[in-house]
Amino acid sequence: MPKLNKIVCALDLSDHSKPVAEYAAMLARLSGASIVAVYAAPTLTQYTGFHVPPNTIDSFVGEIVSGAEKAMSTFVAEHFVDVPVKAEVVVGYAAEEILALAENEKADLIVMGTHGRKGIDRILFGSVAEKVVKNSSLPVLTIRPAEDGPAQA
């Protein structure tokens, strides 16, 4: 019988992150697992061809990471009160970083939302959840936010 010891909870820190955290926390409570909450900040290296100086991009990414670390700290304190949790902010392509972290942490499950980017960003970058599901060697629970009311699994 499978046992959950460690759950990677991928968050984008949008409004959709709350129900994702609720599912991860519930599963952690029921199984006695710990959680590694992760936010993947973009590298923005794809914009170096647009004549944006690399030092400007690096500075901007640094600000994103700093802000994300503060936001993650607040989010984790609010949503993972009674479960063991570690917060991580990583830089890179979200799907790759989530999968690498899950492997490095020897996680048993990834919990993540299905919605993040919208519109042109979704067309350009694709679905992170889709890439994680297709490439993960471990189970992935995706949480689709409901239009109104609680999230749908």
Tab-separated table of C-alpha atoms in Angstrom:
chain	number	residue	atom	x	y	z
A	1	MET	CA	0.000	0.000	0.000
A	2	PRO	CA	1.437	3.398	-0.952
A	3	LYS	CA	2.448	5.699	1.898
A	4	LEU	CA	2.717	9.466	1.779
A	5	ASN	CA	5.773	10.745	3.609
A	6	LYS	CA	6.453	13.911	1.644
A	7	ILE	CA	4.209	16.035	-0.557
A	8	VAL	CA	5.460	18.721	-2.929
A	9	CYS	CA	2.854	21.480	-3.114
A	10	ALA	CA	3.501	23.712	-6.135
A	11	LEU	CA	2.070	27.196	-5.712
A	12	ASP	CA	1.875	30.181	-8.021
A	13	LEU	CA	0.813	32.499	-5.158
A	14	SER	CA	-2.315	33.538	-7.072
A	15	ASP	CA	-5.850	33.311	-5.707
A	16	HIS	CA	-5.899	29.707	-6.924
A	17	SER	CA	-3.151	28.699	-4.488
A	18	LYS	CA	-5.428	28.576	-1.445
A	19	PRO	CA	-7.456	25.498	-2.501
A	20	VAL	CA	-4.247	23.789	-3.660
A	21	ALA	CA	-2.766	24.344	-0.207
A	22	GLU	CA	-5.966	23.113	1.446
A	23	TYR	CA	-5.778	19.790	-0.404
A	24	ALA	CA	-2.065	19.358	0.328
A	25	ALA	CA	-2.565	20.169	4.024
A	26	MET	CA	-5.524	17.786	4.288
A	27	LEU	CA	-3.529	14.953	2.723
A	28	ALA	CA	-0.557	15.699	4.975
A	29	ARG	CA	-2.756	15.632	8.090
A	30	LEU	CA	-4.419	12.357	7.056
A	31	SER	CA	-1.163	10.613	6.188
A	32	GLY	CA	1.309	12.215	8.588
A	33	ALA	CA	3.329	13.533	5.633
A	34	SER	CA	5.396	16.697	5.510
A	35	ILE	CA	5.015	19.322	2.796
A	36	VAL	CA	7.548	21.101	0.645
A	37	ALA	CA	5.777	24.197	-0.687
A	38	VAL	CA	7.436	25.528	-3.820
A	39	TYR	CA	7.138	28.623	-5.968
A	40	ALA	CA	9.085	28.723	-9.241
A	41	ALA	CA	10.167	32.217	-10.251
A	42	PRO	CA	10.829	32.680	-13.978
A	43	THR	CA	14.420	33.096	-15.175
A	44	LEU	CA	13.433	35.582	-17.906
A	45	THR	CA	16.443	34.428	-19.937
A	46	GLN	CA	14.114	34.105	-22.926
A	47	TYR	CA	14.063	37.921	-23.049
A	48	THR	CA	17.813	38.413	-23.502
A	49	GLY	CA	17.290	38.453	-27.279
A	50	PHE	CA	15.075	41.538	-26.943
A	51	HIS	CA	18.057	43.818	-26.216
A	52	VAL	CA	17.328	43.950	-22.503
A	53	PRO	CA	20.637	44.133	-20.630
A	54	PRO	CA	21.337	40.913	-18.681
A	55	ASN	CA	22.076	42.862	-15.486
A	56	THR	CA	18.587	44.414	-15.698
A	57	ILE	CA	17.035	40.958	-16.080
A	58	ASP	CA	19.111	39.576	-13.183
A	59	SER	CA	18.098	42.507	-10.996
A	60	PHE	CA	14.438	42.033	-11.870
A	61	VAL	CA	14.585	38.275	-11.170
A	62	GLY	CA	16.269	39.048	-7.840
A	63	GLU	CA	13.375	41.333	-6.929
A	64	ILE	CA	10.869	38.647	-7.957
A	65	VAL	CA	12.633	36.064	-5.782
A	66	SER	CA	12.835	38.419	-2.815
A	67	GLY	CA	9.139	39.256	-3.091
A	68	ALA	CA	8.234	35.596	-3.597
A	69	GLU	CA	10.171	34.555	-0.491
A	70	LYS	CA	8.225	37.074	1.600
A	71	ALA	CA	4.915	36.062	0.007
A	72	MET	CA	5.702	32.346	0.514
A	73	SER	CA	6.575	32.907	4.158
A	74	THR	CA	3.249	34.651	4.761
A	75	PHE	CA	1.284	32.104	2.709
A	76	VAL	CA	2.847	29.110	4.471
A	77	ALA	CA	2.233	30.623	7.916
A	78	GLU	CA	-1.451	31.120	7.050
A	79	HIS	CA	-2.236	27.890	5.196
A	80	PHE	CA	-0.019	25.175	6.668
A	81	VAL	CA	-0.509	25.890	10.361
A	82	ASP	CA	-0.664	22.355	11.720
A	83	VAL	CA	1.529	20.405	9.286
A	84	PRO	CA	5.315	20.181	8.937
A	85	VAL	CA	6.234	22.383	5.995
A	86	LYS	CA	9.317	23.775	4.300
A	87	ALA	CA	9.013	26.654	1.813
A	88	GLU	CA	11.216	26.843	-1.283
A	89	VAL	CA	11.526	29.525	-3.951
A	90	VAL	CA	13.356	28.267	-7.023
A	91	VAL	CA	14.300	30.019	-10.249
A	92	GLY	CA	13.776	28.419	-13.635
A	93	TYR	CA	11.144	26.892	-15.841
A	94	ALA	CA	8.365	25.968	-13.438
A	95	ALA	CA	7.626	22.427	-14.643
A	96	GLU	CA	11.299	21.444	-14.705
A	97	GLU	CA	11.955	22.976	-11.281
A	98	ILE	CA	8.906	21.311	-9.695
A	99	LEU	CA	9.900	17.911	-11.084
A	100	ALA	CA	13.548	18.329	-10.012
A	101	LEU	CA	12.540	19.391	-6.509
A	102	ALA	CA	10.142	16.442	-6.176
A	103	GLU	CA	12.937	14.075	-7.189
A	104	ASN	CA	15.549	15.692	-4.924
A	105	GLU	CA	13.152	15.666	-1.975
A	106	LYS	CA	12.136	12.048	-2.690
A	107	ALA	CA	8.505	13.147	-2.650
A	108	ASP	CA	5.623	10.710	-2.909
A	109	LEU	CA	3.093	13.102	-4.460
A	110	ILE	CA	2.886	16.477	-6.200
A	111	VAL	CA	-0.164	18.662	-5.562
A	112	MET	CA	-0.673	21.633	-7.858
A	113	GLY	CA	-3.295	23.808	-9.485
A	114	THR	CA	-4.325	23.577	-13.103
A	115	HIS	CA	-4.598	27.324	-13.579
A	116	GLY	CA	-1.873	29.914	-13.420
A	117	ARG	CA	-1.038	31.834	-16.535
A	118	LYS	CA	-3.808	33.004	-18.783
A	119	GLY	CA	-4.162	34.392	-22.284
A	120	ILE	CA	-1.005	35.005	-24.277
A	121	ASP	CA	1.270	33.747	-21.459
A	122	ARG	CA	-0.484	30.370	-21.585
A	123	ILE	CA	-0.035	30.221	-25.365
A	124	LEU	CA	3.650	31.176	-25.143
A	125	PHE	CA	4.635	29.112	-22.116
A	126	GLY	CA	2.066	26.283	-22.098
A	127	SER	CA	0.537	24.650	-19.085
A	128	VAL	CA	2.916	23.938	-16.237
A	129	ALA	CA	0.494	21.382	-14.776
A	130	GLU	CA	0.263	19.568	-18.104
A	131	LYS	CA	4.060	19.348	-18.385
A	132	VAL	CA	4.399	18.118	-14.800
A	133	VAL	CA	1.703	15.453	-15.234
A	134	LYS	CA	3.212	14.219	-18.512
A	135	ASN	CA	6.767	14.046	-17.182
A	136	SER	CA	6.350	13.023	-13.539
A	137	SER	CA	7.351	9.571	-12.353
A	138	LEU	CA	5.170	10.002	-9.272
A	139	PRO	CA	1.462	10.723	-8.813
A	140	VAL	CA	0.264	14.284	-9.411
A	141	LEU	CA	-2.962	15.618	-7.932
A	142	THR	CA	-4.191	18.609	-9.917
A	143	ILE	CA	-6.712	20.990	-8.411
A	144	ARG	CA	-8.967	22.870	-10.801
A	145	PRO	CA	-10.421	26.028	-9.280
A	146	ALA	CA	-14.187	26.185	-9.369
A	147	GLU	CA	-15.883	29.125	-11.066
A	148	ASP	CA	-17.816	29.773	-7.853
A	149	GLY	CA	-17.369	27.857	-4.634
A	150	PRO	CA	-14.858	25.213	-3.575
A	151	ALA	CA	-12.164	23.823	-5.821
A	152	GLN	CA	-12.708	20.696	-7.895
A	153	ALA	CA	-10.183	17.886	-7.857
